[in-house]
Coordinates of C-alpha atoms in Angstrom, one line a residue:
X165 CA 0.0 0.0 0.0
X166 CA 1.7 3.2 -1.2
X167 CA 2.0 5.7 1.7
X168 CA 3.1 8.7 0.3
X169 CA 0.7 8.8 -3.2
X170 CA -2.4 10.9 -3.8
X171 CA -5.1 10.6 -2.0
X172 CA -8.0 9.5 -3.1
X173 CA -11.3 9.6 -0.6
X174 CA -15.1 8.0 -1.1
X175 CA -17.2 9.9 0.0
X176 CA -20.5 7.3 0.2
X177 CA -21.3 4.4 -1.6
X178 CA -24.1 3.4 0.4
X179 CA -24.9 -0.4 -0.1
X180 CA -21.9 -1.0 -2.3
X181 CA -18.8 -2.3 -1.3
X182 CA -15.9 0.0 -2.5
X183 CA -13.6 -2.6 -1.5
X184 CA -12.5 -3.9 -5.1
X185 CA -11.8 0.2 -6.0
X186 CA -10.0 0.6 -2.9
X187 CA -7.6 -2.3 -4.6
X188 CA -7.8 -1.2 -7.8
X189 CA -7.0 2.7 -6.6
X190 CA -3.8 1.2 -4.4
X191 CA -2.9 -0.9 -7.5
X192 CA -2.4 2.3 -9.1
X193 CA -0.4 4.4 -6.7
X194 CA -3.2 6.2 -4.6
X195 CA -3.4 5.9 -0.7
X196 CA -7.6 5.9 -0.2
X197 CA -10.1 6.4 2.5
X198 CA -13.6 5.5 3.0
X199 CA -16.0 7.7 4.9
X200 CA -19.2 6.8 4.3
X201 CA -20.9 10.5 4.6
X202 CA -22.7 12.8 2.9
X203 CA -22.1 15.3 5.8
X204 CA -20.1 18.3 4.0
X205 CA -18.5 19.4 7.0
X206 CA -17.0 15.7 7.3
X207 CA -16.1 15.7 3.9
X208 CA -14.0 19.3 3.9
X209 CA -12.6 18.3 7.0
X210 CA -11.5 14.4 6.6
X211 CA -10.6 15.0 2.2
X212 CA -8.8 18.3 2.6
X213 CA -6.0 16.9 1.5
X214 CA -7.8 14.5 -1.5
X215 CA -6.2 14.7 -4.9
X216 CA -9.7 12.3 -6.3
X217 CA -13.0 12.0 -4.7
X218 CA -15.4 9.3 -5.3
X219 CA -19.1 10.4 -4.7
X220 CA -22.4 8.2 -4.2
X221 CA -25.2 11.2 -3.5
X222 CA -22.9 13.2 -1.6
X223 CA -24.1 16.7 -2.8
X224 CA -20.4 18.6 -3.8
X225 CA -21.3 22.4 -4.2
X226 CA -19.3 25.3 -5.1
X227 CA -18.5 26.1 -1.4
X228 CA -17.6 22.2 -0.8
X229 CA -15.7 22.3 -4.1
X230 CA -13.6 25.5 -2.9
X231 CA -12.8 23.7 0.6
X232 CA -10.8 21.0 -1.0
X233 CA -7.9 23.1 -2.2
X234 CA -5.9 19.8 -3.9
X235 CA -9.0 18.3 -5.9
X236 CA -8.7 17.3 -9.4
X237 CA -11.4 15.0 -10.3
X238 CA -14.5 14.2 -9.0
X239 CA -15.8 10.4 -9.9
X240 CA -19.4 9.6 -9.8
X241 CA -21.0 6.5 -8.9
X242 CA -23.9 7.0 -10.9
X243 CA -24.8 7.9 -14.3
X244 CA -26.5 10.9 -13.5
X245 CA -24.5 14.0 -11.8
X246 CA -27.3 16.5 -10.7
X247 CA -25.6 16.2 -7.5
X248 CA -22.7 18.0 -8.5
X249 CA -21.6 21.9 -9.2
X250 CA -20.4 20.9 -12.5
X251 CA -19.6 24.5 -14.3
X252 CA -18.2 25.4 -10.6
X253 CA -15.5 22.2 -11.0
X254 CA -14.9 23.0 -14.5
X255 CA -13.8 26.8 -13.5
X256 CA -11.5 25.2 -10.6
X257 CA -9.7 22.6 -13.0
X258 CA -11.9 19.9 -11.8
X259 CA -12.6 17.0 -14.2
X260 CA -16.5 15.3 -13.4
X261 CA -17.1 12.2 -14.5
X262 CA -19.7 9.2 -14.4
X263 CA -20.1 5.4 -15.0
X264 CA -21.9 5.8 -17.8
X265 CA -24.4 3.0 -19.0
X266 CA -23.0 0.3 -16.5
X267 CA -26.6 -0.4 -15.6
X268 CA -28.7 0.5 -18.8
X269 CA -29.9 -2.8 -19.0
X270 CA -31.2 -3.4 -15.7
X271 CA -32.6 0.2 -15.6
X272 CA -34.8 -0.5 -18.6
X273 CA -35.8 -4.2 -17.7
X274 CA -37.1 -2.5 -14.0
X275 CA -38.7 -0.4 -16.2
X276 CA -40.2 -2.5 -18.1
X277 CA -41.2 -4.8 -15.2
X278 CA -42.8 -2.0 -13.4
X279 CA -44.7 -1.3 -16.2
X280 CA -46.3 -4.5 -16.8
X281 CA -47.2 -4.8 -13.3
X282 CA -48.9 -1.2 -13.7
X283 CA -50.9 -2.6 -16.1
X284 CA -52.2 -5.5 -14.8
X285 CA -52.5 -3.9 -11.5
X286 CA -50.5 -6.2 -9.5
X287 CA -49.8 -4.0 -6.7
X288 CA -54.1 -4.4 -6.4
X289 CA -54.0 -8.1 -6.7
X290 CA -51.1 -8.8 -4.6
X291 CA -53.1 -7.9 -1.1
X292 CA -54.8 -11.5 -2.0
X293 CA -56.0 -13.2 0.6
X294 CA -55.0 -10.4 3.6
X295 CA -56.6 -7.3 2.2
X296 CA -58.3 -8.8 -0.9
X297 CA -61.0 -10.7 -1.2
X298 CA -60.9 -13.9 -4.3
X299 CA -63.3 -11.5 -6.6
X300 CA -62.4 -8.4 -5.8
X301 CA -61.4 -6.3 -8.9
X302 CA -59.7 -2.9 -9.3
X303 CA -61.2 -0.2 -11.1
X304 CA -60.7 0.4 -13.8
X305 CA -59.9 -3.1 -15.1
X306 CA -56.3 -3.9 -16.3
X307 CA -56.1 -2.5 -20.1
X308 CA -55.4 -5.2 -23.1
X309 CA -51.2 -4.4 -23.8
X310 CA -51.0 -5.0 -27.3
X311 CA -53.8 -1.9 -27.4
X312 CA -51.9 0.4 -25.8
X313 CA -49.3 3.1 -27.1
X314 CA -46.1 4.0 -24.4
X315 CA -44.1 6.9 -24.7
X316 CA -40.6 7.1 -23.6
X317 CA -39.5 10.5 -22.5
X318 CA -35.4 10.1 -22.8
X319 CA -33.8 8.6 -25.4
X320 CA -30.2 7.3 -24.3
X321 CA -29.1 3.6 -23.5
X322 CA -31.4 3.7 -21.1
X323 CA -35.1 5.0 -22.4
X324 CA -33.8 3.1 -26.0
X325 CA -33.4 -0.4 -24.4
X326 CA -37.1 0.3 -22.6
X327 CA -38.5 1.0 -26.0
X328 CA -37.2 -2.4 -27.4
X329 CA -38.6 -4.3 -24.8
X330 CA -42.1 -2.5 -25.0
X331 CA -42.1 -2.5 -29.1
X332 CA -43.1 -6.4 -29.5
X333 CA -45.6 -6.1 -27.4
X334 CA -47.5 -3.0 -27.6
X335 CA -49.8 -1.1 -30.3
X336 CA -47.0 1.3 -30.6
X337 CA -44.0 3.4 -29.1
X338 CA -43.4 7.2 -29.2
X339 CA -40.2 8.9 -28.4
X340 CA -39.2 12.2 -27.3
X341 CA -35.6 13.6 -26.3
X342 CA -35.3 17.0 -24.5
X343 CA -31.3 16.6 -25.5
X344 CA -30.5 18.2 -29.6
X345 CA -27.5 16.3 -29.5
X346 CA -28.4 12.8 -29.7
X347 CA -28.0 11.4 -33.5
X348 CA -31.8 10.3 -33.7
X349 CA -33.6 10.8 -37.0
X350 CA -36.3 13.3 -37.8
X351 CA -39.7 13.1 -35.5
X352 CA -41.9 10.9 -37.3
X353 CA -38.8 8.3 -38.4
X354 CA -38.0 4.7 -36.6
X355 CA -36.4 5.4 -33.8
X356 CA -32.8 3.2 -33.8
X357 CA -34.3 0.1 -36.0
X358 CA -36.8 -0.5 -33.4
X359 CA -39.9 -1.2 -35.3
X360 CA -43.0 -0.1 -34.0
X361 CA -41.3 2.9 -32.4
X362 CA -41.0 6.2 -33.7
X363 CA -40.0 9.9 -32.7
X364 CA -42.2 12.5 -32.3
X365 CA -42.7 15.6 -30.3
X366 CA -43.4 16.4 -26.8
X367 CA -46.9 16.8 -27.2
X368 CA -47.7 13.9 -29.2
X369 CA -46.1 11.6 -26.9
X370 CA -48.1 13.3 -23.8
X371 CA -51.5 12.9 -25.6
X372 CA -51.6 10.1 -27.1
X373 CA -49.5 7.4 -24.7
X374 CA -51.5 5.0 -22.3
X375 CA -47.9 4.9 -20.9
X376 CA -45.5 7.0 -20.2
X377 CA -41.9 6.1 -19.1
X378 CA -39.1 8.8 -17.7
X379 CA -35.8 8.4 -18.7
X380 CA -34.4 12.0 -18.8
X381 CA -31.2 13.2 -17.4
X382 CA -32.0 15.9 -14.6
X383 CA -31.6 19.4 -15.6
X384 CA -33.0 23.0 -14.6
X385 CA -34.6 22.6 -18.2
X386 CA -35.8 18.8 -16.9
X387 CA -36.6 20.0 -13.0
X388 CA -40.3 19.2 -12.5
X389 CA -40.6 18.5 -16.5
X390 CA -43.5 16.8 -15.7
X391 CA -46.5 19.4 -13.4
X392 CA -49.7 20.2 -13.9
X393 CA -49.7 21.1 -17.0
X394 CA -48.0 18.1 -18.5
X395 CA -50.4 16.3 -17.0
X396 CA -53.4 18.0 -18.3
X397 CA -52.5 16.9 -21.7
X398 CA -52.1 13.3 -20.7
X399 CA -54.7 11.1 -21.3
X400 CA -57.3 10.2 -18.8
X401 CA -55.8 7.0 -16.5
X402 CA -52.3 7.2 -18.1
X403 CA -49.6 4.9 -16.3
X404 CA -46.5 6.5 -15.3
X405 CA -43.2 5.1 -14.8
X406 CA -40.2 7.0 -13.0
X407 CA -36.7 5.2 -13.0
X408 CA -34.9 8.2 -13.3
X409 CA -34.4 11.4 -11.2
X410 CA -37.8 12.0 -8.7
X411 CA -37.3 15.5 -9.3
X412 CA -38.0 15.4 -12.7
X413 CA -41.8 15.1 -11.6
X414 CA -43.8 17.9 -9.6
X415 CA -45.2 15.2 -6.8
X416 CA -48.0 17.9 -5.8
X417 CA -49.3 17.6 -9.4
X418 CA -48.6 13.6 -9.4
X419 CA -50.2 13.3 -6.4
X420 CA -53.8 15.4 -7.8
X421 CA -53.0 13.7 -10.9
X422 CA -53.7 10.3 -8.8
X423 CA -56.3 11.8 -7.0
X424 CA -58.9 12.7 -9.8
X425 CA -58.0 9.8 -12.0
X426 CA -55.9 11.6 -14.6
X427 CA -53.3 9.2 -13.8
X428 CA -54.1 5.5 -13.0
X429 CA -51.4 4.5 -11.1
X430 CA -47.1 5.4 -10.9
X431 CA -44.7 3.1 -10.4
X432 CA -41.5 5.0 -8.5
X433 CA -37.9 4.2 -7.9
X434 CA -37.0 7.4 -7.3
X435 CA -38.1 10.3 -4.9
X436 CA -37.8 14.2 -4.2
X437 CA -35.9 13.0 -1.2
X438 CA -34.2 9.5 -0.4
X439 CA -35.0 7.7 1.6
X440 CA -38.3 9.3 1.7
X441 CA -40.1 9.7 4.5
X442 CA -42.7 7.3 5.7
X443 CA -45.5 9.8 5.7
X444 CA -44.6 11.0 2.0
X445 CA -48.2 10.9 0.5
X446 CA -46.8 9.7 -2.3
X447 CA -45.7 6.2 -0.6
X448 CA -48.6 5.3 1.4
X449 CA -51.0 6.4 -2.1
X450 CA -52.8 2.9 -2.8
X451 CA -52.2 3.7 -6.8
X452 CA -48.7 4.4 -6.2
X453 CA -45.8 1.1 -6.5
X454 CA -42.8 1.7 -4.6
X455 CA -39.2 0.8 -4.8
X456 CA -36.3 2.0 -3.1
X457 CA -33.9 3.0 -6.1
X458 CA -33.0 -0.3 -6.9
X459 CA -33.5 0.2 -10.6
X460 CA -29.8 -0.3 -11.3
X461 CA -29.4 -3.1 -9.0
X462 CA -27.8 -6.4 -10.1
X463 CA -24.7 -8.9 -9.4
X464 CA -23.1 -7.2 -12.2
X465 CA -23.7 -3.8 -11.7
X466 CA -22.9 -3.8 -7.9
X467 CA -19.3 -5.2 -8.9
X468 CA -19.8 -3.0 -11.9
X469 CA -20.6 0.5 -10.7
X470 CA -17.5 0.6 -8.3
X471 CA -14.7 -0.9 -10.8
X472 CA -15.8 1.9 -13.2
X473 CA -15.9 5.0 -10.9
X474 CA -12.6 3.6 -9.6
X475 CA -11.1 3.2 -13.5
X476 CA -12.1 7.3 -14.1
X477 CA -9.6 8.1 -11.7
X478 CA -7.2 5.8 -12.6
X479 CA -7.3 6.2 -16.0
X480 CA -7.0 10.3 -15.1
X481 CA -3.9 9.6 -13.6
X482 CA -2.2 7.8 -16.0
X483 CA -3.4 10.0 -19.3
X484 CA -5.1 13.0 -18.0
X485 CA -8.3 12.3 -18.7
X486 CA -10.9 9.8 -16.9
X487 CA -12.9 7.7 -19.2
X488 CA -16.3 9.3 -19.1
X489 CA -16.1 13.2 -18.4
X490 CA -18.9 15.4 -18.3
X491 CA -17.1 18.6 -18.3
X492 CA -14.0 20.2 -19.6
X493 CA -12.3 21.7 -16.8
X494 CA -10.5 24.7 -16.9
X495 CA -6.5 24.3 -16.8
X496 CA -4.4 26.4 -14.5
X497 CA -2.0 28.1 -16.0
X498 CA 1.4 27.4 -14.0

């Protein structure tokens, strides 16, 4: 174990084991600590001296950014990194990076599972025999899946992969990307060879899907890209999916959407605030299915998620620049 190399720190990895980065970090030169907190005060205090950190949900703001005076790179554990100042790095020299699609596949199948069980209203039929009685039935009825249409709202790894697992099955699928830089053809074309999926606009996809499926990075243009008035054009007793950010939906206007029927039921993975807490009206809503951001979970990806945060760093060391960057970091001039 070198004891005189850069330090690298993790900041929070919650339920995954950092153990196989710590090697792979120690292979490569770096002494490392594990703290396990998201406490920012901790992390200034205990990473002063941190060349890398390595960040679960830890939120790293400008003020946190400026209290680690020896920081060069910032390594996600996540795809997403809403949880990061990112133009704040960039103007301290600070490379951001992700895992990229490590877990796109399990994403999309959870997805794709919680869809189905949406639709045939499995989180009704499941209180058989405690709650339920043997012919009770939900209203409305579970809907016929080959007659429905799902819109995907995303179109990466992720919100493609959901699309080819819905296309085979369903009337049709309807795209829409917020993003102008993804190489997808003209609305109205296939979308990537999938047939029976197309893209189309915004409003086409809000009106006309029976489901709709988030898959959207999280923005300020994406914050709360789905409120009231999203959900006014929705059809009456849409199903909504939300594997993404929980952010990306205005819960007050999920929750009325619930309440008057506008929505059927929402399957979440992810929330305003995580954990949530118990009394969130959103958990304890009988049309709601819950589950506690596991999306990504898998034997691979647990393995998976840690040996690529840990490679960004490595791979900074030894060229510069970590594998997947999300920013372009302003170089000091010495």
């Amino acid at each position: 174990m070198p004891d005189n190399g850069p330090l690298a720190v993790y900041t929070d990895t919650d339920d995954l084991d950092p153990d196989i980065g710590c090697r792979l970090l120690r292979d490569n030169g770096f002494r490392v600590e594990v703290l396990q907190t998201r406490d920012p005060d901790v992390i200034a205090r205990d990473a002063a001296a941190a060349t890398a950190l390595l960040v679960g949900y830890a939120p790293i703001d400008r003020d946190l950014l400026l209290r680690l005076p020896n920081l060069k790179i910032v390594a996600l554990l996540s795809r997403g990194h809403d949880n990061v100042d990112v133009d704040a790095a960039a103007e301290l020299g600070i490379w951001v990076c992700t895992v990229g699609d490590v877990a796109a596949e399990e994403v999309a199948t959870h997805a794709w599972t919680l869809t189905l069980a949406l639709i045939r209203r499995l989180p009704f039929f499941s209180g058989f025999p405690t709650t339920r009685g043997w012919l009770d039935r939900p209203t409305p009825l579970p809907r016929r899946l080959s007659e429905m249409t799902v819109g995907v709202l995303g179109l990466g790894s992720t919100g493609r992969r959901y699309a080819a697992l819905a296309a085979p099955t369903v009337r049709e699928v309807l795209g829409f990307d917020i993003r102008t830089d993804r190489p997808e053809p003209a609305a109205g074309n296939v979308l990537a060879g999938i047939d029976g999926a197309r893209v189309t606009d915004l409003d086409t996809v809000l009106s006309r899907s029976d489901v709709i499926s988030l898959h959207l990075p999280l923005t300020e243009d994406t914050r709360e890209f789905l409120g009231d008035s999203a959900f006014a054009r929705m059809r009456q007793g849409v199903h909504l999916i939300n594997v993404a950010r929980g952010t990306l939906i205005d819960s007050a206007a999920l929750r009325r959407g619930l309440d008057t029927g506008r929505v059927t039921a929402a399957a979440l993975d992810v929330f305003d605030t995580e954990p949530p807490d118990p009394a969130d009206p959103l958990i304890g809503h009988p049309n709601v299915l819950a589950t506690p951001h596991v999306a990504y979970l898998s034997d691979a990806t647990t393995r998976g998620y840690i040996v690529a945060q840990a490679q960004n760093v490595v791979q900074w060391m030894q060229t510069g620049t970590p594998v997947l960057t999300v920013n372009d970091p302003v170089v000091p001039v010495s």
